[in-house]
mmCIF file of C-alpha atoms and ligand atoms in Angstrom:
data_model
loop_
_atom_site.group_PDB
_atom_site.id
_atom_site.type_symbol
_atom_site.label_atom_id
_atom_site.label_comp_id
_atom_site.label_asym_id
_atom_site.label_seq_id
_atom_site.Cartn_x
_atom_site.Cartn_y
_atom_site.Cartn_z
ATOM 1 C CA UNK A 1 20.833 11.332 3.501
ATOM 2 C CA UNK A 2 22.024 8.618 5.525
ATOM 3 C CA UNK A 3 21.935 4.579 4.640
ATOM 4 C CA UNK A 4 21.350 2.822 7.207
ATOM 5 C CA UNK A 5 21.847 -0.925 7.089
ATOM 6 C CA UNK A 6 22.244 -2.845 10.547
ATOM 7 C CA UNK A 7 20.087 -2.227 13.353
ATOM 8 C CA UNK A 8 22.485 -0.605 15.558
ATOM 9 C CA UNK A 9 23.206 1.759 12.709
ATOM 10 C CA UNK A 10 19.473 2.686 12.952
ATOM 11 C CA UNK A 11 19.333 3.278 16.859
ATOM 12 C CA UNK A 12 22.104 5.184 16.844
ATOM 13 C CA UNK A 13 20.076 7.391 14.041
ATOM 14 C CA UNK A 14 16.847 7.217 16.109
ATOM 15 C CA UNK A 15 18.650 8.571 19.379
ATOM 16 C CA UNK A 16 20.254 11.499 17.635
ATOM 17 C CA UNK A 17 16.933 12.202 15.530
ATOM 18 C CA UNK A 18 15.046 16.140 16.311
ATOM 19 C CA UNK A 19 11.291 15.148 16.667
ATOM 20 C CA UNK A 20 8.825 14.169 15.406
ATOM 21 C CA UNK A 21 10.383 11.317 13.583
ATOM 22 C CA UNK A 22 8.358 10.179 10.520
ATOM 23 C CA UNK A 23 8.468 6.700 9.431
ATOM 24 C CA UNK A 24 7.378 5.461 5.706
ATOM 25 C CA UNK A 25 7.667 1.825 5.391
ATOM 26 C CA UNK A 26 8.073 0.714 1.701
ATOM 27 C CA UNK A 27 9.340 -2.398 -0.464
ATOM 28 C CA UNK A 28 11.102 -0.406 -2.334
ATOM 29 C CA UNK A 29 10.611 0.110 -6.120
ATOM 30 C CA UNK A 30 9.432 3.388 -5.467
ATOM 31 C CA UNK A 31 6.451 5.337 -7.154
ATOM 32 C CA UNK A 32 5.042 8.856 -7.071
ATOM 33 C CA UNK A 33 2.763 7.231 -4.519
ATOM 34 C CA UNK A 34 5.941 6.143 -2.031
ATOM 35 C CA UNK A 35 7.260 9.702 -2.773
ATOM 36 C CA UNK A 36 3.656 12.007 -2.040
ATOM 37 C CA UNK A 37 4.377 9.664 1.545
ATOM 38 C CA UNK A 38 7.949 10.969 1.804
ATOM 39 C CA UNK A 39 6.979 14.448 0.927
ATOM 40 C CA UNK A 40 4.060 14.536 3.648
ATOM 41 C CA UNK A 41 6.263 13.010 5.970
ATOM 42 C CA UNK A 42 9.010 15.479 5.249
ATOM 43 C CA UNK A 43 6.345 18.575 6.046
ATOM 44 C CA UNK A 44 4.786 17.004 9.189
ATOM 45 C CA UNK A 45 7.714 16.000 10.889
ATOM 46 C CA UNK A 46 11.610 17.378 11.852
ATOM 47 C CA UNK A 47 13.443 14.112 10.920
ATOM 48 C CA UNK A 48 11.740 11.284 8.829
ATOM 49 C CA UNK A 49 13.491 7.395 7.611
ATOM 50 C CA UNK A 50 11.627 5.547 4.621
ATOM 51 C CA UNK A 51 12.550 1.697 5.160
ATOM 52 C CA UNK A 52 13.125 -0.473 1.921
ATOM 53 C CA UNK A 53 12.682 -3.991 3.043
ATOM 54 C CA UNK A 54 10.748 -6.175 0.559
ATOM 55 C CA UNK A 55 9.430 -8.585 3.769
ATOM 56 C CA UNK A 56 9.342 -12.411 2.647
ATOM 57 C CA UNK A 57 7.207 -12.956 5.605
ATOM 58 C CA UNK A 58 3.971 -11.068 3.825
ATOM 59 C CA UNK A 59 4.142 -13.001 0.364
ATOM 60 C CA UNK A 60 2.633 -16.408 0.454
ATOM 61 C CA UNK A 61 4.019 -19.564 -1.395
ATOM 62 C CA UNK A 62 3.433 -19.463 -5.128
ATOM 63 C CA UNK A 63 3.271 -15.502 -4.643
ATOM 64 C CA UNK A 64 5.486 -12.907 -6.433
ATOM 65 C CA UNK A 65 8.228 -12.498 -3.915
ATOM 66 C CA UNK A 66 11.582 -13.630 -5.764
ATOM 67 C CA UNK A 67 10.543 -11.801 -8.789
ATOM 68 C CA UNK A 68 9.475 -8.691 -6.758
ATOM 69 C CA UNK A 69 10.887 -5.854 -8.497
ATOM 70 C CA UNK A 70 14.002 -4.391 -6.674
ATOM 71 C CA UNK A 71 15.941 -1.412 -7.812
ATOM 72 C CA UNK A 72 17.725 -0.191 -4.649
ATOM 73 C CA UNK A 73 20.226 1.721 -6.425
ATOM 74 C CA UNK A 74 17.110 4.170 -8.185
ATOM 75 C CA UNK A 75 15.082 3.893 -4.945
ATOM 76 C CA UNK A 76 18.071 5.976 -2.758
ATOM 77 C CA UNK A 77 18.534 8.153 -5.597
ATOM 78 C CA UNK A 78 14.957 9.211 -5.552
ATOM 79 C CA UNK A 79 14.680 8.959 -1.497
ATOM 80 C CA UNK A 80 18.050 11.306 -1.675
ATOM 81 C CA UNK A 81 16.456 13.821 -4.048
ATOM 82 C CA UNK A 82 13.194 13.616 -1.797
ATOM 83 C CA UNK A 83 15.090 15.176 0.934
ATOM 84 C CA UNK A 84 14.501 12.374 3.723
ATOM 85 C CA UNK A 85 17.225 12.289 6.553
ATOM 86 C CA UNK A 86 17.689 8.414 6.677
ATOM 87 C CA UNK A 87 17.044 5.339 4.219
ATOM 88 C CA UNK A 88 16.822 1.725 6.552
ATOM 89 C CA UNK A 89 17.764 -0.836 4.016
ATOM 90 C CA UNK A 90 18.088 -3.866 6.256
ATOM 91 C CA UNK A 91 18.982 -7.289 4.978
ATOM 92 C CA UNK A 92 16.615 -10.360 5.359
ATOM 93 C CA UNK A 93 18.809 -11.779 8.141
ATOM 94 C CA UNK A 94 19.087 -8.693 10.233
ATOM 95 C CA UNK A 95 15.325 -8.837 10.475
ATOM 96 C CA UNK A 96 14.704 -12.418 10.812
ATOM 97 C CA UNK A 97 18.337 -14.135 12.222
ATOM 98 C CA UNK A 98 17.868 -17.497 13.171
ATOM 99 C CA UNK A 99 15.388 -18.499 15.446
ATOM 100 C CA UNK A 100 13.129 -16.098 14.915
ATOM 101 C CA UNK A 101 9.657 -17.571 15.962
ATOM 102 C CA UNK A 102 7.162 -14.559 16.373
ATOM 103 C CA UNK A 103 4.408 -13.172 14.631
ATOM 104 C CA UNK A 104 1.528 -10.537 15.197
ATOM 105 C CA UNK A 105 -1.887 -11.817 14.426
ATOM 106 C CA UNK A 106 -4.903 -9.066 13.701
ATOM 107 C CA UNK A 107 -7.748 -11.254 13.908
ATOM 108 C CA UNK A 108 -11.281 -9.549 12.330
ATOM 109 C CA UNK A 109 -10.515 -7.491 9.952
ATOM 110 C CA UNK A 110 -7.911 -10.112 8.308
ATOM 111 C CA UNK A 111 -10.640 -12.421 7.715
ATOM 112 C CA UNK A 112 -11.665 -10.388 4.691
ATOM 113 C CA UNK A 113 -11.026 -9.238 1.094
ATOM 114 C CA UNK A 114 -7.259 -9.183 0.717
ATOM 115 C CA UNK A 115 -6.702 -11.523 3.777
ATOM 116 C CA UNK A 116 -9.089 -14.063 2.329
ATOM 117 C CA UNK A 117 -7.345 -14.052 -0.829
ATOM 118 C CA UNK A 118 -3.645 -14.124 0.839
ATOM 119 C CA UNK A 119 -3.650 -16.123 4.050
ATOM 120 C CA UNK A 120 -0.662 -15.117 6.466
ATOM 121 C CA UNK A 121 -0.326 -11.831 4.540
ATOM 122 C CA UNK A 122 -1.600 -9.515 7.551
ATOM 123 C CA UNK A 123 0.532 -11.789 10.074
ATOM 124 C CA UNK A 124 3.390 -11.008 8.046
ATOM 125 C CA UNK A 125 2.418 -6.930 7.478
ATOM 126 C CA UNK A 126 1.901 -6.466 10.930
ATOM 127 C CA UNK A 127 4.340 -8.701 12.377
ATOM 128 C CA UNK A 128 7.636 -6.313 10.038
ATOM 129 C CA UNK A 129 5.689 -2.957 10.689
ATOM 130 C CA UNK A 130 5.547 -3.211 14.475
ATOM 131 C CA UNK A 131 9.300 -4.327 14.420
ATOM 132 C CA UNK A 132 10.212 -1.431 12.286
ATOM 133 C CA UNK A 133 8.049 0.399 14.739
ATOM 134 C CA UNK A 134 10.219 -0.883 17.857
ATOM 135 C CA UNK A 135 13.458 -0.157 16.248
ATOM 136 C CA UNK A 136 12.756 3.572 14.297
ATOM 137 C CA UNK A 137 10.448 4.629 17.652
ATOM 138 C CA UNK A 138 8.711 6.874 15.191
ATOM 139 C CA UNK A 139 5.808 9.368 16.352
ATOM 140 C CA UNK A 140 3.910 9.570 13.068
ATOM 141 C CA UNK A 141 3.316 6.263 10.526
ATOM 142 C CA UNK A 142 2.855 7.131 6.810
ATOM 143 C CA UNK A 143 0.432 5.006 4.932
ATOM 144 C CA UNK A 144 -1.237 4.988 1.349
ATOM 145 C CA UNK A 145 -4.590 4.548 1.520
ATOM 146 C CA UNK A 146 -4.297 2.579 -1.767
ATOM 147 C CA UNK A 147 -3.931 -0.435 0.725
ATOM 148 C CA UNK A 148 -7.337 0.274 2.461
ATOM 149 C CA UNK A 149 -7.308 -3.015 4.262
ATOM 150 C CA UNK A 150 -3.608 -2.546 5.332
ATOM 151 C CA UNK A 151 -4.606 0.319 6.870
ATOM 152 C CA UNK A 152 -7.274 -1.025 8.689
ATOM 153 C CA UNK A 153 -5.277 -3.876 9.949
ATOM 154 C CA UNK A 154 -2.220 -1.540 11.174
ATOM 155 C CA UNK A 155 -4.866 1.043 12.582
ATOM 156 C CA UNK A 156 -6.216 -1.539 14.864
ATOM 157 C CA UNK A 157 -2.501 -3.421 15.670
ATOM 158 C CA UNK A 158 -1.567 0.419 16.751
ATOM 159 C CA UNK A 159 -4.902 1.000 19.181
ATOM 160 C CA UNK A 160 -4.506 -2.697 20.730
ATOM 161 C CA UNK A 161 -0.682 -2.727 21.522
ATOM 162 C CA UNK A 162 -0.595 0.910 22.868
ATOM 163 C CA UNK A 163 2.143 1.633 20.068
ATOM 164 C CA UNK A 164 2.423 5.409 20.887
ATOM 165 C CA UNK A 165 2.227 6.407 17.224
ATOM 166 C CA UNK A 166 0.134 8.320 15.132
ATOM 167 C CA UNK A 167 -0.704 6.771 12.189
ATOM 168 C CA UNK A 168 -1.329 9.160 8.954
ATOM 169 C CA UNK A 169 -3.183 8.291 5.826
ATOM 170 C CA UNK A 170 -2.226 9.416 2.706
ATOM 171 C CA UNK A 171 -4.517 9.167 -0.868
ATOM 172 C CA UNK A 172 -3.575 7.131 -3.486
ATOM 173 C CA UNK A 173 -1.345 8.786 -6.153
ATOM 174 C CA UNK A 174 -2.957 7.759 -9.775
ATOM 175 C CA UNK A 175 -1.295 7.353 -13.228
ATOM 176 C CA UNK A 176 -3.030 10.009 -15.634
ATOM 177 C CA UNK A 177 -5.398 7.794 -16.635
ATOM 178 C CA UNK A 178 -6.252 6.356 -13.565
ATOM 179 C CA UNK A 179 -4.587 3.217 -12.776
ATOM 180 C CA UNK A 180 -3.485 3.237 -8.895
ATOM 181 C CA UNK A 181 0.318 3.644 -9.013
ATOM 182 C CA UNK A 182 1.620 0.381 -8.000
ATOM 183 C CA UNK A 183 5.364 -1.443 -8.141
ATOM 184 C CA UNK A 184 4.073 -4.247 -9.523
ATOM 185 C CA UNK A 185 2.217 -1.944 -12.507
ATOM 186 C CA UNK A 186 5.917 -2.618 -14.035
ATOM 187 C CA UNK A 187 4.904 -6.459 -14.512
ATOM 188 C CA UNK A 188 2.163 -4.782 -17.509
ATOM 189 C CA UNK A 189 3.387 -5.283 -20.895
ATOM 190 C CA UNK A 190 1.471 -2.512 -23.204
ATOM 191 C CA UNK A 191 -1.513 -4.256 -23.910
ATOM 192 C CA UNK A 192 -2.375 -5.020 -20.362
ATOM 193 C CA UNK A 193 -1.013 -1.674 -18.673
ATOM 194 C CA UNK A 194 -3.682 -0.763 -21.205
ATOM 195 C CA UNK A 195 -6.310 -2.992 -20.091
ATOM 196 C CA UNK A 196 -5.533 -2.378 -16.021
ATOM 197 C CA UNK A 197 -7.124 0.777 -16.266
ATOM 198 C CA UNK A 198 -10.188 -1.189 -16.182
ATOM 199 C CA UNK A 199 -10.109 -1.297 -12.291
ATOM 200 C CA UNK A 200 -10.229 2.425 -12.054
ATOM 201 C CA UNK A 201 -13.261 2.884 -14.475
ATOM 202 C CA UNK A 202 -15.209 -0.036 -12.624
ATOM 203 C CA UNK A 203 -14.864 2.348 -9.164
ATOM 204 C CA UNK A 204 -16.261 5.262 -11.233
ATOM 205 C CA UNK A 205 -18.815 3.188 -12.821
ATOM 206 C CA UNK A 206 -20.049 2.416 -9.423
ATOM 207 C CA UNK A 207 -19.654 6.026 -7.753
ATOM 208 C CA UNK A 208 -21.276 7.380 -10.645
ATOM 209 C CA UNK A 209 -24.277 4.677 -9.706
ATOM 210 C CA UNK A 210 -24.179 5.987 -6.303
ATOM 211 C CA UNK A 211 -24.291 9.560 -7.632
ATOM 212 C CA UNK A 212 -27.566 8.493 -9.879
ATOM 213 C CA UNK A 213 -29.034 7.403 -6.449
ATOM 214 C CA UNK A 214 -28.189 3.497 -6.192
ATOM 215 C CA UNK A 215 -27.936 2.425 -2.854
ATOM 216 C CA UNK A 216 -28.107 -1.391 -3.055
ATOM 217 C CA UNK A 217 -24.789 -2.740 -2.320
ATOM 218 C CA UNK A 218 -25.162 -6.218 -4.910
ATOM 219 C CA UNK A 219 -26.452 -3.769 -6.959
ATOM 220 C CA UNK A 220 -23.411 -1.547 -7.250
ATOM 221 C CA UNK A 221 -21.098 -4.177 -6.881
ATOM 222 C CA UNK A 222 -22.800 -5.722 -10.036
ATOM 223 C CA UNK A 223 -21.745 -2.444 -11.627
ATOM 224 C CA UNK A 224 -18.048 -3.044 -10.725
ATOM 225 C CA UNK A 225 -17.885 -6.430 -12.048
ATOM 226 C CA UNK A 226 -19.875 -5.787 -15.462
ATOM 227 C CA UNK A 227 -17.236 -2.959 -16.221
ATOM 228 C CA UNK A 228 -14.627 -5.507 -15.539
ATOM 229 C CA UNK A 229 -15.916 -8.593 -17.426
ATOM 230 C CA UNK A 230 -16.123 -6.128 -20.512
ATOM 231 C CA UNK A 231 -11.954 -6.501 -20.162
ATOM 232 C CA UNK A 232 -11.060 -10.188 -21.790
ATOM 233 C CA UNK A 233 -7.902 -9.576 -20.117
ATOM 234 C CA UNK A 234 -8.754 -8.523 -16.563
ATOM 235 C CA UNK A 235 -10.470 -11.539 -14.098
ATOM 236 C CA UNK A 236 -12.139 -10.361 -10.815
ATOM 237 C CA UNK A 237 -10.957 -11.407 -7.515
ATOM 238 C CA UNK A 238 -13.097 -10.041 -5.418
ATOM 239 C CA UNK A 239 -15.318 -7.101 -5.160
ATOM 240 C CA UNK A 240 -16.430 -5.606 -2.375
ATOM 241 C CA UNK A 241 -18.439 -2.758 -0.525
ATOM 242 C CA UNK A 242 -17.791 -2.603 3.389
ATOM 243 C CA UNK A 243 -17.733 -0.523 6.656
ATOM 244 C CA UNK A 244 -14.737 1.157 6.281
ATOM 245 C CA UNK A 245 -13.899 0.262 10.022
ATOM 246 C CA UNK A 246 -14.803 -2.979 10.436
ATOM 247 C CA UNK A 247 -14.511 -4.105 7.166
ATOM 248 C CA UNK A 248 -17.883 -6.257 7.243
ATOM 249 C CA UNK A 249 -19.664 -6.357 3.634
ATOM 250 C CA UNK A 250 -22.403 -3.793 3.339
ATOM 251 C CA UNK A 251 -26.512 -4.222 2.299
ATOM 252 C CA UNK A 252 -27.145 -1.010 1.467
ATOM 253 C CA UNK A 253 -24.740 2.070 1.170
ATOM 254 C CA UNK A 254 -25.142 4.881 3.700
ATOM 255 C CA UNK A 255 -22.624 7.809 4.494
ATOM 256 C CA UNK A 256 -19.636 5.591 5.004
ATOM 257 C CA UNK A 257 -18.057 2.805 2.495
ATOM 258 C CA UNK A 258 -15.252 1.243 1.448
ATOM 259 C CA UNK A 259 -15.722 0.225 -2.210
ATOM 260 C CA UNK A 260 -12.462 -2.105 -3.392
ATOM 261 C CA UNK A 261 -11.658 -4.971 -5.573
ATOM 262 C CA UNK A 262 -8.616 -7.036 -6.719
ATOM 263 C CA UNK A 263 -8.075 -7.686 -10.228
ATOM 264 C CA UNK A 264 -5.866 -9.925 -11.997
ATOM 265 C CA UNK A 265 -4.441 -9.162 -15.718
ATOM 266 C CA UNK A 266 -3.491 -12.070 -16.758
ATOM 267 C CA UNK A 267 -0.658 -12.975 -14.519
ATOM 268 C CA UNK A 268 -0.414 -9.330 -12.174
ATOM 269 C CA UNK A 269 -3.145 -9.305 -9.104
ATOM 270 C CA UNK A 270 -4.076 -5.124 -8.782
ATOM 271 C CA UNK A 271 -5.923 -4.063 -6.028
ATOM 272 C CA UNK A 272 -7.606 -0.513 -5.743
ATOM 273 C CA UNK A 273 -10.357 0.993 -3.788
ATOM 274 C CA UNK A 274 -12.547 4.567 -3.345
ATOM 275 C CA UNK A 275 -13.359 5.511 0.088
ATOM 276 C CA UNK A 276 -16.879 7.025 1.101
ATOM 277 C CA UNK A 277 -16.251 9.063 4.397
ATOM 278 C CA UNK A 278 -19.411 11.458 5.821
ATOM 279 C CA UNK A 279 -20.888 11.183 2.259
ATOM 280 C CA UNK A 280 -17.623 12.606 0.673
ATOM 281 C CA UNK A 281 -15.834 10.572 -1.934
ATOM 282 C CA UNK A 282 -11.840 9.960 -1.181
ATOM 283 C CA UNK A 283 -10.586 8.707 -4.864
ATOM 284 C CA UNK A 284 -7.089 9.351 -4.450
ATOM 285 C CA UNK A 285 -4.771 12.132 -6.693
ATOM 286 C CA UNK A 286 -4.317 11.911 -10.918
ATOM 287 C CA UNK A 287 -0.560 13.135 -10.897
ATOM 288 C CA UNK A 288 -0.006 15.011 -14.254
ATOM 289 C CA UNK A 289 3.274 15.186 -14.214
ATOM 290 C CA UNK A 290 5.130 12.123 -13.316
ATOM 291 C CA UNK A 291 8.268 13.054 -12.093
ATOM 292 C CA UNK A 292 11.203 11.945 -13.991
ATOM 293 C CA UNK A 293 13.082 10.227 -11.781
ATOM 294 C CA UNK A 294 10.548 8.189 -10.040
ATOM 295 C CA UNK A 295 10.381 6.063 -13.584
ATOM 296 C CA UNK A 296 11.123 2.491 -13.007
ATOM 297 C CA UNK A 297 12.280 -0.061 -15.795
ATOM 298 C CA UNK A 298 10.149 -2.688 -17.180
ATOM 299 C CA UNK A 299 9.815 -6.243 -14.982
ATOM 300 C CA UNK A 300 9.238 -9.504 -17.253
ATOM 301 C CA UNK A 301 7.133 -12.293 -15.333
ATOM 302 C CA UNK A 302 8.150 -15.576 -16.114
HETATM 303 P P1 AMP B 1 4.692 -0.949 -0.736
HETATM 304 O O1 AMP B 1 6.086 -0.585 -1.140
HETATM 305 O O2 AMP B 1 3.840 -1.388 -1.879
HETATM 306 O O3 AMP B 1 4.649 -1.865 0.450
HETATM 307 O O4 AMP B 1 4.011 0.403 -0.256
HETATM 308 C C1 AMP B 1 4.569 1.170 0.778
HETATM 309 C C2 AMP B 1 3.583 2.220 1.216
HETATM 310 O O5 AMP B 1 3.271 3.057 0.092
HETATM 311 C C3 AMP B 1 2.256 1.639 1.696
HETATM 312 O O6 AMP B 1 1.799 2.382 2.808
HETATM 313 C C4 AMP B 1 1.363 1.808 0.503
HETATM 314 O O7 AMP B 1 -0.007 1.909 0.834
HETATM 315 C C5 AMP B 1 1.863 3.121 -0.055
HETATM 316 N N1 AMP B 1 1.506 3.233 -1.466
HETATM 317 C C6 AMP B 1 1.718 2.323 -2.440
HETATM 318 N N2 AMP B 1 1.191 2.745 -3.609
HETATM 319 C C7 AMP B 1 0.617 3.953 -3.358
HETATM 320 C C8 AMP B 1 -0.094 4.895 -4.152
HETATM 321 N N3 AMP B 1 -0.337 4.706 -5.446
HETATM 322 N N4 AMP B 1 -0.514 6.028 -3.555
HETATM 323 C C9 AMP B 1 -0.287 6.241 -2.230
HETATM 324 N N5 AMP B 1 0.385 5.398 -1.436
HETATM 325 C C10 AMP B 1 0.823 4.262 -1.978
#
């Protein structure tokens, strides 16, 4: 595998590259759910570069971004082992050098759920993925559908700007009990990885409402936020049930939903959704067996 640090180090990688080039952008810290990306992108395309930039840009003030877990040394280990051709592990100032002034704006879907909650975030999503875009020249985007509203956003950046790049959605890899892999699971101490599992069991609470017949969005988001109000440690953020396109909150609940929420435990926000497509739930993977390697140490907030 190749580590690729500077910019010019990743054009000359691009030019040489067989294609389809595959492109997984990441913060690093990687999970079984960066890794199913790596794998798919490995299958789907001759040459594929996972990027490990964790982008100051997308975290707003007061957010986790200088305690962000980082463990660059594990993540290329694991990346290695995954068999991708090229890690980009570019430095904050090779992305933003001075007088760097621009940013990519998504209006619509932003407005909403994880946008609402974390003004600027989108601006600064979109703004790193379509340089990373411009500099990898990638024909097929990996995503993890555990960021539902991510994909959305980048979906819709793609379609407006004519980026001429297919973007591919892959299902959220679960812990065995549930719980969304996530970096920032590693801020959980025991009793609250414990209680996270809580956001899980409030999506089946209200799929298995849907199942029963329930059709009244309030109604099943009422569900959702019974299940997590039984948690003393677990306070809702939002909760939500919307067109999975356009993002707009939902009345009643046809063929087509996005059901999501954001949860904080104690002092670590989770966010997790299941996806209702033609009638047909999407609720991600259970891995079994956790690879080894992909274990990451304990993070203490402070
Ligand atoms: P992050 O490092 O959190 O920015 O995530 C990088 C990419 O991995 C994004 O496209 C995420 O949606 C995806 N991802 C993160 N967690 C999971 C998961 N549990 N399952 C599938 N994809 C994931």
């Amino acid at each position: 595998m190749q580590i690729l640090k500077t910019i010019e180090e990743l054009k000359a990688w691009r030019d040489e590259a067989a294609r389809p080039v595959g492109l997984v952008p990441t913060m690093g810290y990687l999970h079984e759910g960066h890794a199913s990306l790596v794998r798919q992108a490995r299958q789907e395309c001759a040459a594929g570069v996972a990027s490990i930039f964790v982008n100051p840009a997308q975290f707003g003030p007061g957010e986790d971004f200088n305690r962000y877990p980082r463990n660059l040394e594990g993540d290329l280990k694991l990346l290695e082992n995954l068999g991708i051709d090229a890690a980009w592990v570019p430095s904050t100032n090779e992305i933003y050098p001075d007088g760097f002034q621009t940013s990519i704006e998504v209006r619509g879907a932003t407005a909403r759920l994880e946008g609402a909650s974390r003004p600027g975030h989108f601006q600064g999503v979109a703004t790193i993925v379509a340089k990373l875009m411009n500099l990898a020249n990638p024909d097929k985007l990996y995503l993890g559908q555990k960021d539902a509203q991510q994909v959305v956003v980048l979906q819709r950046m793609v379609k407006d700007l004519n980026f001429p790049v297919e973007v591919v959605v892959c299902p959220t890899i679960r812990e065995p009990d549930g719980l969304a892999m996530s970096s920032r699971n590693s801020y959980l101490n025991a009793s609250e990885r414990a209680a996270a599992v809580i956001v899980y069991h409030a999506l089946e609470a209200a799929r298995n409402a849907y199942y029963k017949g329930e059709r009244d969005a309030d109604h099943l988001k009422a569900v959702m936020a019974t299940t997590i109000h039984g948690e003393p440690q677990a306070k809702t953020d939002y909760i939500s049930i919307a067109d999975p396109l356009t993002l707009g909150e939902l009345s009643e609940v046809g063929a087509d939903a996005l059901f999501s929420l954001a949860v904080r435990i104690n002092k670590t926000r989770l966010i997790d959704n299941f996806l209702l497509i033609n009638g047909r739930w999407e609720t991600g993977i259970i891995a079994h067996n956790e690879p080894k390697e992909v274990k990451q140490p304990h993070v203490t907030l402070h």
